[in-house]
Coordinates of N, CA and C and ligand atoms in Angstrom, one line a residue:
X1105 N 42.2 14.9 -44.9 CA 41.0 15.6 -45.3 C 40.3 16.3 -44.1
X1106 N 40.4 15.7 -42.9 CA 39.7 16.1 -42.2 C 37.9 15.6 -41.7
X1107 N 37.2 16.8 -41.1 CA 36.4 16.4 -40.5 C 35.4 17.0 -42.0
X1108 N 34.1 17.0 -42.3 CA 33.2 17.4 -43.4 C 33.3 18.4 -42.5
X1109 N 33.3 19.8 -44.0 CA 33.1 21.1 -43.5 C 31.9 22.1 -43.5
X1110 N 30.9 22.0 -43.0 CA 29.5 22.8 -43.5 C 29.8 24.4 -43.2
X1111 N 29.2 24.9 -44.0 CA 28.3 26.1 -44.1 C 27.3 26.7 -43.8
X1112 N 26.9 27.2 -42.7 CA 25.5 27.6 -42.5 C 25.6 28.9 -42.3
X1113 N 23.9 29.1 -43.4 CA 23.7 30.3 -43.9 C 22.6 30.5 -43.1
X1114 N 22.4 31.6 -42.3 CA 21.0 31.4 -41.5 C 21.1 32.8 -40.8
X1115 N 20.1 33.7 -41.0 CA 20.1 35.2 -40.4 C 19.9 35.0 -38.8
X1116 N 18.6 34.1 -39.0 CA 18.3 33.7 -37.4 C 19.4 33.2 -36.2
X1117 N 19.6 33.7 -35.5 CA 20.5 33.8 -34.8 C 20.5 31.9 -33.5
X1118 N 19.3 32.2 -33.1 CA 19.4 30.9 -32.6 C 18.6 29.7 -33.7
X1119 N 18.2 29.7 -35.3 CA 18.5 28.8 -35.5 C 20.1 28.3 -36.2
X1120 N 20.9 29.3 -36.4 CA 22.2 29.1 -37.0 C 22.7 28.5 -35.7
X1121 N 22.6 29.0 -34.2 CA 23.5 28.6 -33.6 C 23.2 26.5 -33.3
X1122 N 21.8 26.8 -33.3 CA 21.2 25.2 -33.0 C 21.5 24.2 -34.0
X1123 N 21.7 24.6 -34.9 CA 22.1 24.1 -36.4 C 24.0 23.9 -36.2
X1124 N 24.5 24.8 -36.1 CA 25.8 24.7 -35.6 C 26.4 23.7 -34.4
X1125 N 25.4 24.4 -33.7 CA 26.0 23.3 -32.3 C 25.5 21.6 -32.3
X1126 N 24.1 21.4 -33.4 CA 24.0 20.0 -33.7 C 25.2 19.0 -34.7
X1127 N 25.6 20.4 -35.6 CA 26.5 19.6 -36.5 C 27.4 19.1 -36.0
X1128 N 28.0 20.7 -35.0 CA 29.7 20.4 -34.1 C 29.6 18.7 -33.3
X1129 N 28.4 18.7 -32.9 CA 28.7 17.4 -32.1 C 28.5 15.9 -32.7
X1130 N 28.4 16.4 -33.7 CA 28.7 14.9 -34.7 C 29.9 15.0 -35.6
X1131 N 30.9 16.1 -35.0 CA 32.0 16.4 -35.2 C 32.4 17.0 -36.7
X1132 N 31.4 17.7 -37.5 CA 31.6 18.3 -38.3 C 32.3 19.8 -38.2
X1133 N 33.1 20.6 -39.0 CA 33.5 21.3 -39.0 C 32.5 22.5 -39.5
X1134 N 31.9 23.6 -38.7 CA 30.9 24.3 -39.1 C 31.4 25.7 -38.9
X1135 N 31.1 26.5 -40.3 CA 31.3 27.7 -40.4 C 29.9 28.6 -40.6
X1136 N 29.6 29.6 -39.9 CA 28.1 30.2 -40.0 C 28.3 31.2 -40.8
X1137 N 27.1 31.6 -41.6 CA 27.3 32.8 -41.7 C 25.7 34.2 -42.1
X1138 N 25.7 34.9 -42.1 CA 24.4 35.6 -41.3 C 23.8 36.2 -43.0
X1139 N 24.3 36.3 -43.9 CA 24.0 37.0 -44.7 C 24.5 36.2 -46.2
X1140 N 24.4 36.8 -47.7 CA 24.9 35.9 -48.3 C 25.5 36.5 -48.9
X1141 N 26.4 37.6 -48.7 CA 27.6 38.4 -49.1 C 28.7 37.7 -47.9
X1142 N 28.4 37.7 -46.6 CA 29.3 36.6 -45.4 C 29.3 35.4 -46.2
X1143 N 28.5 34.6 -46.9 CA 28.5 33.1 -47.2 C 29.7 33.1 -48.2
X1144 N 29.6 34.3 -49.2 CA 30.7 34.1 -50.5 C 31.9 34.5 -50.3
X1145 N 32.2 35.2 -49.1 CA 33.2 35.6 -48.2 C 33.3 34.0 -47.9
X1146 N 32.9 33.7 -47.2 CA 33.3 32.2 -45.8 C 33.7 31.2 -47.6
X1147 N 32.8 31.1 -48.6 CA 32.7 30.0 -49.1 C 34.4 30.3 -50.2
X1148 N 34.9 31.7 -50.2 CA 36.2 31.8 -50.9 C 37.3 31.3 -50.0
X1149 N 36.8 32.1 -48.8 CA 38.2 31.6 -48.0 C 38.8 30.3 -47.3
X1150 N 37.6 29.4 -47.5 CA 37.9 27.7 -47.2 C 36.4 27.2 -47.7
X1151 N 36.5 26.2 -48.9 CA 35.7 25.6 -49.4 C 34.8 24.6 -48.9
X1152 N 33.6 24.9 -48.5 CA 32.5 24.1 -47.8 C 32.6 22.3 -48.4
X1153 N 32.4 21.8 -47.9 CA 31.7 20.4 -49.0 C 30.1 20.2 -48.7
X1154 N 29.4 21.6 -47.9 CA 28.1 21.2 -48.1 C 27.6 23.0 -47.4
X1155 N 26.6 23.4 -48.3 CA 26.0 24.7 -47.8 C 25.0 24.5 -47.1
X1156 N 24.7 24.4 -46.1 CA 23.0 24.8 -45.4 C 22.8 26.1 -46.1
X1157 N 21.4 26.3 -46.9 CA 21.2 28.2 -47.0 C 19.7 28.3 -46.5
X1158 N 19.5 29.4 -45.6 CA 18.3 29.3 -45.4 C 17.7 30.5 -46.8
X1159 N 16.6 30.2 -46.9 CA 15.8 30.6 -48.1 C 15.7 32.4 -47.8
X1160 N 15.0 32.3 -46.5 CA 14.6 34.4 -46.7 C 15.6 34.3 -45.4
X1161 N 16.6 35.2 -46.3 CA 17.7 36.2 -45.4 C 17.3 37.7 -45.8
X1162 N 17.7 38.2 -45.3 CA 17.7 39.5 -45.2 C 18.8 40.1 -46.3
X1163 N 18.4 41.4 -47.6 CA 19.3 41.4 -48.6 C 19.0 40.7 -49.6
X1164 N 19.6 39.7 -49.8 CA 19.7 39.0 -51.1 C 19.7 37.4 -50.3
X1165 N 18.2 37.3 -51.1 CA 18.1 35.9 -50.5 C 18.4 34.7 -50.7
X1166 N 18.6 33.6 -50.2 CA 19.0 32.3 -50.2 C 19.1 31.7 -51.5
X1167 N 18.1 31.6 -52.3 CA 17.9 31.1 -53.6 C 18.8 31.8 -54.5
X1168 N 18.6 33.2 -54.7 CA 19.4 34.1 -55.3 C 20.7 33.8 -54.7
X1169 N 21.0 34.0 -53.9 CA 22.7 33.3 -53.5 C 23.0 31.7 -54.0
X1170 N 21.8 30.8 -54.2 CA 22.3 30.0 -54.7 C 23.0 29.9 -55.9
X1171 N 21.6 30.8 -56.7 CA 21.9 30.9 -58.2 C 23.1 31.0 -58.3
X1172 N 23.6 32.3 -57.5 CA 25.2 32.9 -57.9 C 26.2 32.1 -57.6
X1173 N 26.1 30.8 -56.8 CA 27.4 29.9 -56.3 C 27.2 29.0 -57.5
X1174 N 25.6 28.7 -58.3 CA 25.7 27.8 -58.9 C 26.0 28.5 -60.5
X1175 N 26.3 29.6 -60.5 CA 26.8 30.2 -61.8 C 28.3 30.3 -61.9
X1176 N 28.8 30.2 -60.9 CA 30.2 30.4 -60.8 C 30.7 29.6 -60.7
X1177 N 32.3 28.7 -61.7 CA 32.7 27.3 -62.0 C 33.0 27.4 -60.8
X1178 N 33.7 28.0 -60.0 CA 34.7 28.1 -58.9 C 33.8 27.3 -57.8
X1179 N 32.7 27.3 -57.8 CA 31.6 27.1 -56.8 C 30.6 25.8 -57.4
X1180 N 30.7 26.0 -58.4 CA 29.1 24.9 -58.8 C 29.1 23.6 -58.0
X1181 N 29.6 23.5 -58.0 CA 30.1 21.5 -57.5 C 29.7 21.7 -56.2
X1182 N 29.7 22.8 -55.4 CA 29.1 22.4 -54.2 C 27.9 22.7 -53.3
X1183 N 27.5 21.6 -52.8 CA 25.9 21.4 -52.7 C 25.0 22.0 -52.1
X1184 N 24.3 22.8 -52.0 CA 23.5 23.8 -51.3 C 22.0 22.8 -51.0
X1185 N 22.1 22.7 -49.3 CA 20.6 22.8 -49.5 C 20.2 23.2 -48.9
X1186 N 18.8 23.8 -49.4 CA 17.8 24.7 -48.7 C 17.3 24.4 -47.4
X1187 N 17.0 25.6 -46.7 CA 16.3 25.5 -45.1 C 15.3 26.7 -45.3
X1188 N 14.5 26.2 -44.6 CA 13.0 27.2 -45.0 C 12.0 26.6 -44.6
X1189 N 11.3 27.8 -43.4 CA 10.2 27.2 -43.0 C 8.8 27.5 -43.7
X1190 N 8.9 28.1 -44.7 CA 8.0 28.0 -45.5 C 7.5 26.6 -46.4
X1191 N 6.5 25.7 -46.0 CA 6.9 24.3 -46.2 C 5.5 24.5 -47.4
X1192 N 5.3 25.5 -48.4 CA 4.3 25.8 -49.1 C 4.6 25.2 -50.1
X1193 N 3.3 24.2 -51.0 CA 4.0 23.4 -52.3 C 4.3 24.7 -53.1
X1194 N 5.5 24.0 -54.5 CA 6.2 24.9 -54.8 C 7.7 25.8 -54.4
X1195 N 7.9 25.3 -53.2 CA 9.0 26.2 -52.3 C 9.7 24.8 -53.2
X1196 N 9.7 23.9 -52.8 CA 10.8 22.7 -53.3 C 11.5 22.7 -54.4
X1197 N 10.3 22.9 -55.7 CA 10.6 23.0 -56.8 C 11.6 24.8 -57.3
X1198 N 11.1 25.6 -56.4 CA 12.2 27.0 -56.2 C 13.3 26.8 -55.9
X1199 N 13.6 25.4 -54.6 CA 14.8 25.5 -54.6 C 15.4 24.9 -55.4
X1200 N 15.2 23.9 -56.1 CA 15.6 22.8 -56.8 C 15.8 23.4 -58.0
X1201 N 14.9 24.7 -58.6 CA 15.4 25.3 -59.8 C 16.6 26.2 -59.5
X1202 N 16.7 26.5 -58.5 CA 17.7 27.6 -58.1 C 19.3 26.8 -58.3
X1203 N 18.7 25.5 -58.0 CA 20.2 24.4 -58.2 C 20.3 24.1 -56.8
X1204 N 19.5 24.1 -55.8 CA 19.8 23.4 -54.4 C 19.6 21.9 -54.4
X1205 N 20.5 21.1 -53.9 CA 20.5 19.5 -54.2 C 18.8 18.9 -53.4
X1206 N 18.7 19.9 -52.5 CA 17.6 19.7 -51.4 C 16.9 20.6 -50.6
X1207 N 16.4 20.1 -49.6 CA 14.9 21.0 -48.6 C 15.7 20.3 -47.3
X1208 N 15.5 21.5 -46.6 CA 15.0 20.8 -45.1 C 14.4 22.0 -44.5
X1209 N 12.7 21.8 -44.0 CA 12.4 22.2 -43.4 C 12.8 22.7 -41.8
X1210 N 12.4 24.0 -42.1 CA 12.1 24.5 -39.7 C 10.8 24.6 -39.7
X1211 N 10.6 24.3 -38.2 CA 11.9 24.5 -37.6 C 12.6 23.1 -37.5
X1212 N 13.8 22.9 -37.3 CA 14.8 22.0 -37.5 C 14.6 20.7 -36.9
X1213 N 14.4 19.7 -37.4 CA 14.0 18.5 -36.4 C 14.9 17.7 -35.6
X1214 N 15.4 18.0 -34.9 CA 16.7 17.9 -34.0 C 17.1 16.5 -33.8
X1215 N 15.9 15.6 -34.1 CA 16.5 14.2 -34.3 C 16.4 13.8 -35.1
X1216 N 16.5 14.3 -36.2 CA 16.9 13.6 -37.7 C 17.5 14.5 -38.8
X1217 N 17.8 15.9 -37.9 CA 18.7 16.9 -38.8 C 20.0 16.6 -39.1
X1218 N 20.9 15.9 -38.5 CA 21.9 15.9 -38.7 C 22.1 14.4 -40.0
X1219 N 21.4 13.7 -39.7 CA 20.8 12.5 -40.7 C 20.6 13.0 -42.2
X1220 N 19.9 14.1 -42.2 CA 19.1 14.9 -43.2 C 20.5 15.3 -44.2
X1221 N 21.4 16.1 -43.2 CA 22.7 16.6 -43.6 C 23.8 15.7 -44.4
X1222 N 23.9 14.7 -43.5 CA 24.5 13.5 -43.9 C 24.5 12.6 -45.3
X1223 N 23.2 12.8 -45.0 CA 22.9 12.2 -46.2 C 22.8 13.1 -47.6
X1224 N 22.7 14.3 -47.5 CA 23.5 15.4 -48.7 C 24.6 15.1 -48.9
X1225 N 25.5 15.0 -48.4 CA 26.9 15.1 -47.8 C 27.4 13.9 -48.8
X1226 N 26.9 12.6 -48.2 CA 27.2 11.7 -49.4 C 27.2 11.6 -50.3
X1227 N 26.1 12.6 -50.8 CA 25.7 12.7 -52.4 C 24.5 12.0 -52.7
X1228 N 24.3 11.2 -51.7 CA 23.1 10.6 -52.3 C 21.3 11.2 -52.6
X1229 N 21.0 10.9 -51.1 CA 19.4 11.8 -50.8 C 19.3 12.8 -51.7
X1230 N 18.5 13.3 -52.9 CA 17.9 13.8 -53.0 C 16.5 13.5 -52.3
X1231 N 16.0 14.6 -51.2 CA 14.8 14.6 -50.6 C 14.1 14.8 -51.3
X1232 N 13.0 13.4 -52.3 CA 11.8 14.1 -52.9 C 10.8 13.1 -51.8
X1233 N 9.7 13.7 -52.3 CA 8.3 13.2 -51.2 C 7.7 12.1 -52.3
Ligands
MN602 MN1 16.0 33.6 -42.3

């Protein structure tokens, strides 16, 4: 099987990379990607077992890229969860209608992000408050 493979979806450049470089060192296998036309690209050519998406990309945004992975059988089963520093009530329930398993706020809390991740990963955490 290998190592868990993430996906990060993140325009921001240094937070995809800080997101990247926290996952790598808990030895996940991390694929980035800047846009969500790159995501459905990266997500065909080797299958994530977990999406980071951040919410506002540029184009077509996060949520809407959810919808579309979660409309497609090829895709549904795998778990998308939201990143967005818009921490305004209501963001949660957008992503959670969109079909994201979860939230995690930015900016990224560097000692409990990769926890946060993990625990998607399992399947378990749903983050509610
Ligand atoms: Mn963004």
């Amino acid at each position: 099987m290998g190592e868990p493979k993430i996906l990060v979806v993140e325009d921001n450049a240094v937070n995809r990379r800080l997101a990247g470089y926290l996952l790598r060192a808990k030895g996940y296998e991390v694929r980035e990607a800047e846009t969500a036309a790159a995501a459905f690209e990266a997500v065909r050519a080797q299958r994530p077992d977990l999406i980071l998406m951040d919410v506002q990309l540029a184009g077509m945004d996060g949520l809407e890229a959810t919808r579309r992975l979660k409309a497609d059988p090829a895709t549904r089963d795998i778990p998308v969860v939201a990143v967005t520093a818009y921490a305004m009530p209501g963001d949660r329930e957008k992503a959670l209608a969109a079909g994201c398993a979860g939230y995690i706020t930015k900016p990224l809390d560097t000692a409990t992000f990769v926890e946060q991740v993990a625990a998607h990963l399992s399947g378990g955490a749903r983050s509610e408050d």
